[in-house]
Short mmCIF file of C-alpha atoms in Angstrom, two decimals:
data_model
loop_
_atom_site.label_atom_id
_atom_site.label_comp_id
_atom_site.label_asym_id
_atom_site.label_seq_id
_atom_site.Cartn_x
_atom_site.Cartn_y
_atom_site.Cartn_z
CA MET A 1 -37.64 -26.18 -32.56
CA GLN A 2 -39.34 -28.94 -30.62
CA LEU A 3 -41.60 -30.21 -33.42
CA LEU A 4 -38.55 -30.76 -35.63
CA LYS A 5 -36.52 -32.46 -32.91
CA ASP A 6 -39.44 -34.78 -32.18
CA LYS A 7 -39.68 -35.65 -35.87
CA ILE A 8 -35.93 -36.32 -36.10
CA ARG A 9 -36.12 -38.55 -33.04
CA ALA A 10 -39.16 -40.40 -34.39
CA GLU A 11 -38.11 -40.85 -38.03
CA GLY A 12 -34.43 -39.91 -38.34
CA ARG A 13 -31.99 -42.79 -38.52
CA TYR A 14 -28.31 -42.63 -37.75
CA LEU A 15 -26.42 -44.57 -40.43
CA GLY A 16 -22.95 -44.22 -38.93
CA LYS A 17 -20.02 -42.00 -40.01
CA GLY A 18 -21.98 -38.87 -39.08
CA ILE A 19 -24.70 -39.57 -41.64
CA LEU A 20 -28.30 -38.93 -40.65
CA LYS A 21 -31.16 -40.25 -42.76
CA VAL A 22 -34.07 -37.79 -42.73
CA ASP A 23 -35.44 -38.59 -46.17
CA SER A 24 -38.90 -39.46 -44.86
CA PHE A 25 -39.67 -35.78 -44.24
CA MET A 26 -36.95 -33.53 -45.61
CA ASN A 27 -34.82 -34.50 -48.60
CA HIS A 28 -36.67 -37.15 -50.57
CA GLN A 29 -40.15 -37.17 -49.14
CA ILE A 30 -41.33 -33.89 -47.64
CA ASP A 31 -43.81 -33.54 -44.79
CA PRO A 32 -45.77 -30.42 -45.83
CA LYS A 33 -47.06 -29.54 -42.35
CA LEU A 34 -43.62 -29.74 -40.79
CA MET A 35 -42.08 -27.82 -43.70
CA LYS A 36 -44.66 -25.05 -43.28
CA ALA A 37 -43.81 -24.86 -39.56
CA ILE A 38 -40.10 -24.72 -40.44
CA GLY A 39 -40.77 -21.78 -42.75
CA GLU A 40 -42.71 -19.98 -40.03
CA GLU A 41 -39.97 -20.59 -37.47
CA PHE A 42 -37.35 -19.10 -39.79
CA ALA A 43 -39.68 -16.14 -40.41
CA GLU A 44 -39.95 -15.53 -36.66
CA ARG A 45 -36.17 -15.69 -36.21
CA PHE A 46 -35.34 -13.43 -39.15
CA LYS A 47 -38.28 -11.02 -38.98
CA ASP A 48 -36.13 -7.99 -38.09
CA THR A 49 -33.50 -8.36 -40.82
CA GLY A 50 -35.17 -6.25 -43.52
CA ALA A 51 -34.49 -9.07 -45.97
CA THR A 52 -35.55 -8.60 -49.59
CA ARG A 53 -34.58 -11.98 -51.03
CA ILE A 54 -33.89 -15.56 -49.94
CA LEU A 55 -31.11 -17.63 -51.49
CA THR A 56 -30.70 -21.40 -51.41
CA ALA A 57 -29.11 -24.17 -53.50
CA GLU A 58 -30.46 -27.11 -55.49
CA THR A 59 -31.89 -29.50 -54.41
CA SER A 60 -32.69 -30.05 -50.78
CA GLY A 61 -32.63 -26.39 -49.83
CA ILE A 62 -35.60 -25.59 -52.04
CA ALA A 63 -38.35 -26.92 -49.75
CA PRO A 64 -37.35 -25.09 -46.53
CA ALA A 65 -36.42 -21.94 -48.47
CA LEU A 66 -39.79 -21.91 -50.26
CA ALA A 67 -41.69 -22.49 -47.00
CA PHE A 68 -39.75 -19.57 -45.49
CA ALA A 69 -40.39 -17.43 -48.58
CA MET A 70 -44.13 -18.10 -48.26
CA ALA A 71 -44.08 -17.09 -44.59
CA MET A 72 -42.12 -13.89 -45.36
CA ASN A 73 -43.70 -13.20 -48.76
CA LEU A 74 -40.26 -12.73 -50.27
CA PRO A 75 -38.88 -14.07 -53.55
CA VAL A 76 -36.58 -17.06 -53.23
CA VAL A 77 -33.75 -17.88 -55.65
CA PHE A 78 -32.22 -21.33 -55.87
CA ALA A 79 -28.69 -21.55 -57.23
CA ARG A 80 -28.58 -24.00 -60.14
CA LYS A 81 -25.97 -26.74 -60.49
CA HIS A 82 -26.11 -26.57 -64.27
CA GLN A 83 -26.68 -23.47 -66.32
CA PRO A 84 -30.01 -23.78 -68.15
CA VAL A 85 -30.42 -22.35 -71.64
CA THR A 86 -32.93 -19.89 -70.20
CA MET A 87 -30.42 -18.27 -67.84
CA ALA A 88 -29.03 -14.80 -68.52
CA LYS A 89 -25.43 -14.60 -69.76
CA ASN A 90 -22.47 -14.17 -67.38
CA PRO A 91 -24.08 -15.54 -64.23
CA PHE A 92 -22.37 -15.60 -60.84
CA LYS A 93 -20.63 -18.95 -60.24
CA GLU A 94 -19.01 -20.65 -57.28
CA SER A 95 -17.79 -24.20 -56.71
CA ALA A 96 -18.46 -26.30 -53.63
CA GLU A 97 -17.72 -29.89 -52.71
CA SER A 98 -20.92 -31.89 -52.36
CA HIS A 99 -21.33 -33.28 -48.86
CA THR A 100 -23.44 -36.24 -49.94
CA HIS A 101 -21.85 -37.08 -53.26
CA GLY A 102 -18.21 -36.11 -52.70
CA ASN A 103 -17.77 -34.46 -56.10
CA MET A 104 -17.44 -30.74 -56.88
CA VAL A 105 -20.62 -28.95 -57.88
CA GLU A 106 -21.10 -25.51 -59.31
CA LEU A 107 -23.64 -23.11 -57.88
CA ILE A 108 -24.90 -20.65 -60.47
CA VAL A 109 -27.12 -17.60 -59.98
CA SER A 110 -28.34 -15.12 -62.54
CA PRO A 111 -27.43 -11.47 -61.83
CA GLU A 112 -31.08 -10.70 -62.58
CA TYR A 113 -32.09 -12.18 -59.23
CA LEU A 114 -29.28 -11.14 -56.91
CA MET A 115 -28.72 -7.42 -56.95
CA PRO A 116 -26.51 -4.92 -55.09
CA THR A 117 -29.61 -3.45 -53.43
CA ASP A 118 -30.68 -6.84 -52.01
CA ARG A 119 -30.58 -7.90 -48.36
CA VAL A 120 -30.22 -11.67 -48.51
CA ILE A 121 -30.93 -14.56 -46.16
CA ILE A 122 -29.29 -17.87 -47.08
CA ILE A 123 -31.25 -21.04 -46.24
CA ASP A 124 -30.13 -24.66 -46.55
CA ASP A 125 -31.29 -28.02 -45.26
CA PHE A 126 -28.06 -28.82 -43.36
CA LEU A 127 -25.29 -26.84 -41.71
CA ALA A 128 -22.55 -29.48 -41.50
CA SER A 129 -19.17 -28.64 -43.03
CA ALA A 130 -20.74 -25.39 -44.36
CA ARG A 131 -19.17 -25.83 -47.80
CA THR A 132 -22.41 -25.13 -49.67
CA ILE A 133 -23.32 -22.21 -47.42
CA LYS A 134 -19.83 -20.70 -47.84
CA ALA A 135 -20.23 -20.88 -51.61
CA LEU A 136 -23.61 -19.16 -51.32
CA VAL A 137 -22.05 -16.43 -49.14
CA LYS A 138 -19.44 -15.86 -51.86
CA LEU A 139 -22.21 -15.55 -54.46
CA VAL A 140 -23.90 -12.90 -52.31
CA ASN A 141 -20.59 -11.03 -51.92
CA THR A 142 -19.85 -11.22 -55.64
CA SER A 143 -23.26 -9.80 -56.47
CA GLY A 144 -22.71 -6.82 -54.20
CA ALA A 145 -25.80 -7.69 -52.16
CA THR A 146 -25.79 -7.59 -48.35
CA LEU A 147 -25.99 -10.80 -46.36
CA VAL A 148 -28.37 -10.40 -43.41
CA GLY A 149 -28.80 -13.96 -42.15
CA VAL A 150 -28.03 -17.65 -42.53
CA GLY A 151 -30.49 -20.40 -41.60
CA ALA A 152 -30.22 -24.18 -41.67
CA VAL A 153 -32.89 -26.68 -40.74
CA ILE A 154 -30.53 -29.17 -39.08
CA GLU A 155 -27.06 -28.41 -37.78
CA LYS A 156 -24.47 -31.13 -37.29
CA ALA A 157 -22.57 -29.14 -34.71
CA PHE A 158 -19.76 -31.72 -34.52
CA GLU A 159 -18.72 -31.01 -38.13
CA GLY A 160 -17.61 -27.48 -37.29
CA GLY A 161 -19.52 -25.65 -40.02
CA ARG A 162 -20.43 -22.72 -37.79
CA ALA A 163 -16.78 -22.04 -37.03
CA ALA A 164 -15.82 -22.60 -40.67
CA LEU A 165 -18.22 -19.85 -41.69
CA GLY A 166 -16.13 -17.42 -39.66
CA ASP A 167 -17.53 -14.16 -38.43
CA LEU A 168 -20.12 -13.18 -40.97
CA GLY A 169 -21.54 -10.48 -38.73
CA VAL A 170 -25.06 -11.90 -39.12
CA LYS A 171 -27.30 -14.30 -37.22
CA VAL A 172 -26.65 -17.96 -38.04
CA GLU A 173 -29.69 -19.95 -36.99
CA SER A 174 -30.36 -23.68 -36.99
CA LEU A 175 -33.65 -25.20 -35.90
CA ALA A 176 -32.20 -28.43 -34.47
CA ALA A 177 -28.53 -28.77 -33.55
CA ILE A 178 -27.13 -32.27 -33.17
CA ILE A 179 -24.05 -32.33 -30.94
CA ASN A 180 -23.16 -36.00 -31.42
CA PHE A 181 -24.43 -39.49 -32.13
CA ASP A 182 -22.91 -41.04 -28.99
CA ASP A 183 -24.32 -44.47 -28.11
CA GLU A 184 -25.86 -44.49 -31.64
CA LYS A 185 -28.40 -41.96 -30.41
CA ILE A 186 -29.27 -38.57 -31.86
CA ASN A 187 -28.24 -36.07 -29.18
CA PHE A 188 -29.32 -32.46 -29.49
CA GLY A 189 -27.50 -29.45 -28.07
CA MET B 1 -55.48 -20.06 -64.41
CA GLN B 2 -55.65 -16.35 -65.12
CA LEU B 3 -53.11 -15.22 -62.49
CA LEU B 4 -50.50 -17.55 -63.99
CA LYS B 5 -51.23 -16.52 -67.59
CA ASP B 6 -50.94 -12.86 -66.58
CA LYS B 7 -47.58 -13.57 -64.94
CA ILE B 8 -46.32 -15.46 -68.00
CA ARG B 9 -47.38 -12.58 -70.26
CA ALA B 10 -45.78 -10.00 -67.93
CA GLU B 11 -42.49 -11.77 -67.18
CA GLY B 12 -42.14 -14.74 -69.52
CA ARG B 13 -39.82 -14.28 -72.47
CA TYR B 14 -39.87 -16.31 -75.64
CA LEU B 15 -36.26 -17.15 -76.56
CA GLY B 16 -36.99 -18.90 -79.87
CA LYS B 17 -36.97 -22.63 -80.74
CA GLY B 18 -39.94 -23.26 -78.43
CA ILE B 19 -38.02 -22.14 -75.34
CA LEU B 20 -39.83 -20.04 -72.75
CA LYS B 21 -37.92 -18.21 -70.03
CA VAL B 22 -39.94 -18.18 -66.80
CA ASP B 23 -37.04 -18.14 -64.37
CA SER B 24 -38.17 -14.94 -62.66
CA PHE B 25 -41.01 -16.79 -60.92
CA MET B 26 -40.79 -20.54 -61.47
CA ASN B 27 -37.50 -22.33 -62.05
CA HIS B 28 -34.71 -20.15 -60.70
CA GLN B 29 -36.44 -17.48 -58.70
CA ILE B 30 -39.81 -18.46 -57.21
CA ASP B 31 -42.69 -16.08 -56.54
CA PRO B 32 -44.10 -17.48 -53.27
CA LYS B 33 -47.58 -15.95 -53.62
CA LEU B 34 -48.03 -17.26 -57.14
CA MET B 35 -46.65 -20.67 -56.15
CA LYS B 36 -49.11 -20.87 -53.25
CA ALA B 37 -51.97 -20.04 -55.65
CA ILE B 38 -50.69 -22.71 -58.07
CA GLY B 39 -50.78 -25.27 -55.26
CA GLU B 40 -54.32 -24.28 -54.35
CA GLU B 41 -55.45 -24.48 -57.98
CA PHE B 42 -54.05 -28.02 -58.30
CA ALA B 43 -55.78 -28.92 -55.01
CA GLU B 44 -59.12 -27.71 -56.39
CA ARG B 45 -58.68 -29.68 -59.61
CA PHE B 46 -57.59 -32.91 -57.93
CA LYS B 47 -59.71 -32.76 -54.77
CA ASP B 48 -61.84 -35.80 -55.70
CA THR B 49 -59.01 -38.20 -56.55
CA GLY B 50 -58.50 -39.73 -53.09
CA ALA B 51 -54.77 -39.15 -53.55
CA THR B 52 -52.42 -40.28 -50.77
CA ARG B 53 -49.09 -39.08 -52.16
CA ILE B 54 -47.65 -36.57 -54.64
CA LEU B 55 -44.70 -37.42 -56.87
CA THR B 56 -42.42 -35.02 -58.72
CA ALA B 57 -38.85 -34.87 -60.04
CA GLU B 58 -35.78 -32.80 -59.16
CA THR B 59 -35.43 -29.86 -59.50
CA SER B 60 -38.07 -27.57 -60.89
CA GLY B 61 -41.01 -29.79 -59.96
CA ILE B 62 -40.32 -29.41 -56.25
CA ALA B 63 -41.79 -25.93 -55.75
CA PRO B 64 -45.21 -26.53 -57.38
CA ALA B 65 -45.43 -30.04 -55.91
CA LEU B 66 -44.68 -28.75 -52.40
CA ALA B 67 -47.21 -25.92 -52.75
CA PHE B 68 -49.78 -28.51 -53.85
CA ALA B 69 -48.78 -30.83 -50.98
CA MET B 70 -49.30 -27.99 -48.51
CA ALA B 71 -52.76 -27.27 -49.92
CA MET B 72 -53.74 -30.98 -49.81
CA ASN B 73 -51.78 -31.85 -46.65
CA LEU B 74 -50.26 -34.84 -48.41
CA PRO B 75 -46.65 -36.03 -48.41
CA VAL B 76 -44.68 -35.22 -51.56
CA VAL B 77 -41.81 -37.31 -52.89
CA PHE B 78 -39.27 -35.92 -55.33
CA ALA B 79 -37.45 -38.43 -57.51
CA ARG B 80 -33.68 -37.95 -57.15
CA LYS B 81 -31.30 -37.76 -60.09
CA HIS B 82 -28.47 -39.29 -58.06
CA GLN B 83 -28.84 -41.90 -55.38
CA PRO B 84 -27.84 -40.40 -52.02
CA VAL B 85 -26.07 -42.54 -49.43
CA THR B 86 -29.13 -42.16 -47.21
CA MET B 87 -31.47 -43.87 -49.70
CA ALA B 88 -32.77 -47.38 -49.06
CA LYS B 89 -31.30 -50.18 -51.17
CA ASN B 90 -32.86 -51.31 -54.46
CA PRO B 91 -34.76 -48.13 -55.31
CA PHE B 92 -37.06 -47.79 -58.31
CA LYS B 93 -35.18 -46.27 -61.28
CA GLU B 94 -36.18 -44.90 -64.67
CA SER B 95 -34.28 -42.94 -67.30
CA ALA B 96 -35.54 -39.85 -69.10
CA GLU B 97 -33.97 -37.45 -71.55
CA SER B 98 -33.60 -34.00 -70.02
CA HIS B 99 -35.55 -31.40 -71.93
CA THR B 100 -33.32 -28.50 -70.95
CA HIS B 101 -29.93 -30.18 -70.91
CA GLY B 102 -30.30 -32.82 -73.64
CA ASN B 103 -28.58 -35.60 -71.68
CA MET B 104 -30.15 -38.68 -70.08
CA VAL B 105 -31.03 -38.40 -66.42
CA GLU B 106 -32.06 -41.07 -63.98
CA LEU B 107 -35.07 -40.65 -61.74
CA ILE B 108 -34.76 -42.62 -58.52
CA VAL B 109 -37.39 -43.22 -55.83
CA SER B 110 -37.11 -45.20 -52.62
CA PRO B 111 -39.68 -48.00 -52.26
CA GLU B 112 -40.23 -46.63 -48.74
CA TYR B 113 -42.12 -43.68 -50.17
CA LEU B 114 -44.05 -45.18 -53.09
CA MET B 115 -46.14 -48.13 -52.03
CA PRO B 116 -48.69 -50.43 -53.66
CA THR B 117 -51.45 -48.94 -51.50
CA ASP B 118 -50.71 -45.38 -52.69
CA ARG B 119 -52.90 -43.26 -54.95
CA VAL B 120 -50.44 -40.92 -56.66
CA ILE B 121 -50.67 -37.56 -58.40
CA ILE B 122 -47.67 -36.60 -60.54
CA ILE B 123 -46.76 -32.89 -60.67
CA ASP B 124 -44.16 -31.16 -62.82
CA ASP B 125 -43.35 -27.63 -63.89
CA PHE B 126 -43.75 -28.27 -67.63
CA LEU B 127 -45.73 -30.65 -69.80
CA ALA B 128 -43.80 -30.38 -73.08
CA SER B 129 -42.51 -33.60 -74.64
CA ALA B 130 -43.70 -35.44 -71.49
CA ARG B 131 -40.49 -37.45 -71.20
CA THR B 132 -40.03 -36.71 -67.49
CA ILE B 133 -43.70 -37.31 -66.72
CA LYS B 134 -43.65 -40.62 -68.64
CA ALA B 135 -40.68 -41.77 -66.57
CA LEU B 136 -42.55 -40.80 -63.39
CA VAL B 137 -45.60 -42.76 -64.59
CA LYS B 138 -43.37 -45.81 -65.08
CA LEU B 139 -42.03 -45.40 -61.52
CA VAL B 140 -45.61 -45.37 -60.22
CA ASN B 141 -46.43 -48.50 -62.23
CA THR B 142 -43.28 -50.28 -61.08
CA SER B 143 -44.11 -49.54 -57.45
CA GLY B 144 -47.57 -51.05 -57.81
CA ALA B 145 -49.19 -47.77 -56.74
CA THR B 146 -52.23 -46.35 -58.57
CA LEU B 147 -51.86 -43.21 -60.65
CA VAL B 148 -54.83 -40.89 -60.08
CA GLY B 149 -53.77 -37.66 -61.77
CA VAL B 150 -51.11 -35.71 -63.65
CA GLY B 151 -50.64 -31.96 -63.27
CA ALA B 152 -48.25 -29.52 -64.94
CA VAL B 153 -47.96 -25.81 -64.30
CA ILE B 154 -47.31 -24.84 -67.92
CA GLU B 155 -48.16 -26.94 -70.97
CA LYS B 156 -46.42 -26.41 -74.29
CA ALA B 157 -49.30 -27.92 -76.24
CA PHE B 158 -47.38 -27.73 -79.52
CA GLU B 159 -44.83 -30.29 -78.31
CA GLY B 160 -47.39 -33.08 -78.19
CA GLY B 161 -46.71 -34.28 -74.65
CA ARG B 162 -50.36 -34.87 -73.86
CA ALA B 163 -50.71 -37.23 -76.82
CA ALA B 164 -47.36 -38.87 -76.01
CA LEU B 165 -48.65 -39.74 -72.55
CA GLY B 166 -51.31 -41.89 -74.20
CA ASP B 167 -54.49 -42.83 -72.44
CA LEU B 168 -53.55 -42.95 -68.77
CA GLY B 169 -57.19 -43.09 -67.71
CA VAL B 170 -56.68 -40.14 -65.34
CA LYS B 171 -57.12 -36.37 -65.47
CA VAL B 172 -54.16 -34.55 -67.03
CA GLU B 173 -54.34 -30.92 -65.95
CA SER B 174 -52.22 -27.93 -66.91
CA LEU B 175 -52.74 -24.46 -65.49
CA ALA B 176 -51.65 -22.52 -68.58
CA ALA B 177 -51.50 -24.13 -72.03
CA ILE B 178 -49.43 -22.39 -74.69
CA ILE B 179 -50.57 -23.33 -78.19
CA ASN B 180 -47.83 -21.52 -80.09
CA PHE B 181 -45.41 -18.60 -80.15
CA ASP B 182 -46.64 -17.19 -83.48
CA ASP B 183 -45.52 -13.61 -84.16
CA GLU B 184 -43.04 -14.10 -81.25
CA LYS B 185 -46.00 -13.81 -78.88
CA ILE B 186 -47.05 -16.22 -76.13
CA ASN B 187 -50.45 -17.51 -77.28
CA PHE B 188 -52.58 -19.48 -74.83
CA GLY B 189 -55.16 -22.09 -75.78
#
C-alpha cells in the first residue's frame, strides 16, 4: 500500500534493535485519513471471505480494525487484557507475550461475541513475532468459529511471524512489509 | 442522540450498583455504523471550536475518538497507560483511578503530540465520576494547549462527573445522559 509506505518513510523512525517508531500516525497519535484508507485496503483484500466478524486486541489493533469494520460494515470485537465487571462469565482466554512490554498479557473475549457460526478476520497493527496474532487464532479456534483471514498493517518480515503462524489455510495480508533496516534505512519488500 | 438511546435501550443491560453493560456495541464489540454516527454527532456539536487535535485515553475512548477524528479530519491522540519504548522521553503523565478496575492507572502523552499551539477536544466513552476526563484535562493544561471541548458518549448523570469537572469554560457534551436506573430501567434525562 503505497500511501502507507510513503507515510512510514516520511514519519517512521528506526530506533535500533528492530524497533520502529510509528506513533505519529498509528499507535499513539492516529492519522484519521490514513487509517480510513487502511480500512478500505483491508476491505478490498478480504472482500471475498464471507466474514461476519472482525477480531483484534487491545490497544493498538483497535484503530485499524475499526476502520476496516466501517469499510466492511461488520462488527469488530477487541480482546480485553483485563476482564471488566461487565463481561459475561467464563470468557475465552489466551496468554501472549507482549512485544513492546516484554511481560505476559491475557487476551479475553466474551463468548457472546465470538460464536461457532462466525467467520472471523483477525486484524492487528503489527505482524512481527506473531505472538499476539497466534493467541487470537487460538481464541477463534476455542470459540468454534472459522478463521477466514489475518491482516496486519505493518509486517516486520525479518522477525519470522508469518512462518511462526504456520499454515492457517487463510490469506495473511500485510499492507507494508519491512524486510530489514540495513544502513539504518527502512527497506520494504 | 436518539439512535444511541435506542441502542442502549435495546442492548444495554443494567447490572446493578450503577453499572451499565454496553459491551455489545461500545467497549468490547463495536457497532461500526453506530460508532460512525457517534463521530458525526460529536463533529456537529464541536464544529465551531477551531479544534486542532482530539485527545482520549486507552482503551474504550479510542473508538469514539477515532470516529470523531474521521468526521473532523483531525489527528487523535490516545493517552497510553504504559510508556512504550517508542515514546519520546519526558512525556506528560497524570494518574487517575480506574472506574471499572478500581486501581490507579497512569495516563501518558508524548509532548510531540500535545503542543502549546493546540486547541484540544477531549473524548471518552463515559462521563461518570469524571476521574479519567479530569486527568486528561490536567494533561492538556500541563502541555500548555487550550482545551476547547469535552465530549462523552454516555453520561451517568447520577455520578456527578459534570459537577466534579468544575467550570472548565468549555462545552461539555454527552450524547445520551442517564439520570437513574429506577425500577431497574435505564432512564434518560
